[in-house]
């Protein structure tokens, strides 16, 4: 999530941003019967103290550093490490991402999120 400041009359306080993310996550989880993964940029994450959201799963963007450096001590499931990657068969540049776990953890993650 990124807050498009140009479209808002004023930035929301971090506590409101966190409350809105929790509401969004609850609505999505109820509708799809699986929790969403929330994609965030480093500045938005830091400015809004999103690490305080223990119940939210994050996909973190950090294209200049590893998440352990850019978001020290924070939890994450996915990491976007490049926005200029090359993927065979895909024209142009692609985002490149990594999962925070091994193959067994990936299989468990997928199984827990299968649509019913």
PDB file of C-alpha atoms in Angstrom, residues 7-104:
ATOM      1  CA  UNK A   7      -5.214  12.640  -4.031  1.00  0.00           C
ATOM      2  CA  UNK A   8      -5.864  13.195  -0.322  1.00  0.00           C
ATOM      3  CA  UNK A   9      -6.698  16.474   1.370  1.00  0.00           C
ATOM      4  CA  UNK A  10      -4.223  15.600   4.141  1.00  0.00           C
ATOM      5  CA  UNK A  11      -2.172  12.588   5.155  1.00  0.00           C
ATOM      6  CA  UNK A  12      -3.830  10.369   7.718  1.00  0.00           C
ATOM      7  CA  UNK A  13      -2.130   9.867  11.081  1.00  0.00           C
ATOM      8  CA  UNK A  14      -0.260   6.546  11.383  1.00  0.00           C
ATOM      9  CA  UNK A  15      -2.794   5.168  13.845  1.00  0.00           C
ATOM     10  CA  UNK A  16      -5.579   5.730  11.288  1.00  0.00           C
ATOM     11  CA  UNK A  17      -3.530   4.183   8.478  1.00  0.00           C
ATOM     12  CA  UNK A  18      -2.959   1.066  10.625  1.00  0.00           C
ATOM     13  CA  UNK A  19      -6.647   0.891  11.542  1.00  0.00           C
ATOM     14  CA  UNK A  20      -7.595   1.189   7.859  1.00  0.00           C
ATOM     15  CA  UNK A  21      -5.174  -1.584   6.896  1.00  0.00           C
ATOM     16  CA  UNK A  22      -6.613  -3.843   9.602  1.00  0.00           C
ATOM     17  CA  UNK A  23     -10.151  -3.096   8.373  1.00  0.00           C
ATOM     18  CA  UNK A  24      -9.130  -3.768   4.763  1.00  0.00           C
ATOM     19  CA  UNK A  25      -7.448  -7.050   5.740  1.00  0.00           C
ATOM     20  CA  UNK A  26     -10.505  -8.158   7.725  1.00  0.00           C
ATOM     21  CA  UNK A  27     -12.885  -7.394   4.820  1.00  0.00           C
ATOM     22  CA  UNK A  28     -10.704  -9.188   2.262  1.00  0.00           C
ATOM     23  CA  UNK A  29     -10.195 -12.196   4.552  1.00  0.00           C
ATOM     24  CA  UNK A  30     -13.936 -12.502   5.185  1.00  0.00           C
ATOM     25  CA  UNK A  31     -14.753 -12.306   1.484  1.00  0.00           C
ATOM     26  CA  UNK A  32     -12.051 -14.647   0.152  1.00  0.00           C
ATOM     27  CA  UNK A  33     -11.701 -16.872   3.221  1.00  0.00           C
ATOM     28  CA  UNK A  34      -7.958 -16.181   3.250  1.00  0.00           C
ATOM     29  CA  UNK A  35      -5.874 -13.338   4.605  1.00  0.00           C
ATOM     30  CA  UNK A  36      -4.380 -10.839   2.143  1.00  0.00           C
ATOM     31  CA  UNK A  37      -0.704 -10.064   1.810  1.00  0.00           C
ATOM     32  CA  UNK A  38      -0.185  -6.308   2.002  1.00  0.00           C
ATOM     33  CA  UNK A  39       2.473  -4.841  -0.325  1.00  0.00           C
ATOM     34  CA  UNK A  40       4.220  -1.763   1.032  1.00  0.00           C
ATOM     35  CA  UNK A  41       7.084   0.551   0.214  1.00  0.00           C
ATOM     36  CA  UNK A  42       9.800   1.261   2.798  1.00  0.00           C
ATOM     37  CA  UNK A  43       8.851   4.862   3.514  1.00  0.00           C
ATOM     38  CA  UNK A  44       5.140   4.078   3.912  1.00  0.00           C
ATOM     39  CA  UNK A  45       5.965   1.145   6.216  1.00  0.00           C
ATOM     40  CA  UNK A  46       8.283   3.247   8.382  1.00  0.00           C
ATOM     41  CA  UNK A  47       6.196   6.439   8.406  1.00  0.00           C
ATOM     42  CA  UNK A  48       3.148   4.523   9.621  1.00  0.00           C
ATOM     43  CA  UNK A  49       4.882   2.100  12.018  1.00  0.00           C
ATOM     44  CA  UNK A  50       3.361  -0.867  10.192  1.00  0.00           C
ATOM     45  CA  UNK A  51       5.537  -3.272  12.162  1.00  0.00           C
ATOM     46  CA  UNK A  52       3.008  -2.722  14.953  1.00  0.00           C
ATOM     47  CA  UNK A  53       0.474  -4.709  12.892  1.00  0.00           C
ATOM     48  CA  UNK A  54       1.207  -8.197  14.197  1.00  0.00           C
ATOM     49  CA  UNK A  55      -1.760  -9.774  12.408  1.00  0.00           C
ATOM     50  CA  UNK A  56      -0.945  -8.435   8.925  1.00  0.00           C
ATOM     51  CA  UNK A  57       1.255 -10.329   6.477  1.00  0.00           C
ATOM     52  CA  UNK A  58       3.590  -8.132   4.428  1.00  0.00           C
ATOM     53  CA  UNK A  59       5.161  -8.118   0.998  1.00  0.00           C
ATOM     54  CA  UNK A  60       7.978  -5.608   1.389  1.00  0.00           C
ATOM     55  CA  UNK A  61       9.642  -3.605  -1.337  1.00  0.00           C
ATOM     56  CA  UNK A  62      13.358  -3.077  -0.751  1.00  0.00           C
ATOM     57  CA  UNK A  63      15.310  -2.774  -3.978  1.00  0.00           C
ATOM     58  CA  UNK A  64      18.515  -1.346  -2.493  1.00  0.00           C
ATOM     59  CA  UNK A  65      18.920  -3.521   0.620  1.00  0.00           C
ATOM     60  CA  UNK A  66      17.823  -6.847   2.075  1.00  0.00           C
ATOM     61  CA  UNK A  67      14.707  -6.527   4.287  1.00  0.00           C
ATOM     62  CA  UNK A  68      16.814  -7.353   7.354  1.00  0.00           C
ATOM     63  CA  UNK A  69      18.710  -4.122   6.661  1.00  0.00           C
ATOM     64  CA  UNK A  70      15.859  -1.943   5.395  1.00  0.00           C
ATOM     65  CA  UNK A  71      13.261  -3.239   7.891  1.00  0.00           C
ATOM     66  CA  UNK A  72      15.378  -4.538  10.812  1.00  0.00           C
ATOM     67  CA  UNK A  73      13.535  -6.920  13.110  1.00  0.00           C
ATOM     68  CA  UNK A  74      10.315  -6.786  11.080  1.00  0.00           C
ATOM     69  CA  UNK A  75       8.340  -9.774   9.817  1.00  0.00           C
ATOM     70  CA  UNK A  76       7.642 -10.345   6.130  1.00  0.00           C
ATOM     71  CA  UNK A  77       6.533 -13.114   3.771  1.00  0.00           C
ATOM     72  CA  UNK A  78       7.605 -11.704   0.409  1.00  0.00           C
ATOM     73  CA  UNK A  79      10.336  -9.323  -0.693  1.00  0.00           C
ATOM     74  CA  UNK A  80      10.422  -7.384  -3.944  1.00  0.00           C
ATOM     75  CA  UNK A  81      14.147  -7.033  -4.541  1.00  0.00           C
ATOM     76  CA  UNK A  82      14.057  -5.568  -8.044  1.00  0.00           C
ATOM     77  CA  UNK A  83      11.725  -3.607 -10.252  1.00  0.00           C
ATOM     78  CA  UNK A  84      13.939  -3.968 -13.291  1.00  0.00           C
ATOM     79  CA  UNK A  85      14.310  -7.726 -13.625  1.00  0.00           C
ATOM     80  CA  UNK A  86      14.369  -9.755 -16.808  1.00  0.00           C
ATOM     81  CA  UNK A  87      12.125 -12.797 -17.085  1.00  0.00           C
ATOM     82  CA  UNK A  88      12.462 -15.025 -20.156  1.00  0.00           C
ATOM     83  CA  UNK A  89       9.307 -14.786 -22.253  1.00  0.00           C
ATOM     84  CA  UNK A  90       8.079 -11.598 -20.575  1.00  0.00           C
ATOM     85  CA  UNK A  91       8.594  -8.426 -22.603  1.00  0.00           C
ATOM     86  CA  UNK A  92      10.107  -5.481 -20.753  1.00  0.00           C
ATOM     87  CA  UNK A  93      11.155  -5.257 -17.149  1.00  0.00           C
ATOM     88  CA  UNK A  94       9.551  -7.272 -14.354  1.00  0.00           C
ATOM     89  CA  UNK A  95       9.458  -7.106 -10.594  1.00  0.00           C
ATOM     90  CA  UNK A  96      11.543  -9.852  -8.995  1.00  0.00           C
ATOM     91  CA  UNK A  97      10.418 -11.258  -5.660  1.00  0.00           C
ATOM     92  CA  UNK A  98      11.451 -13.797  -3.049  1.00  0.00           C
ATOM     93  CA  UNK A  99       9.539 -15.811  -0.457  1.00  0.00           C
ATOM     94  CA  UNK A 100      10.813 -15.815   3.152  1.00  0.00           C
ATOM     95  CA  UNK A 101      11.057 -19.566   3.567  1.00  0.00           C
ATOM     96  CA  UNK A 102      12.087 -22.872   2.075  1.00  0.00           C
ATOM     97  CA  UNK A 103      10.097 -25.166  -0.232  1.00  0.00           C
ATOM     98  CA  UNK A 104       8.281 -26.844   2.668  1.00  0.00           C
TER      99      UNK A 104
END
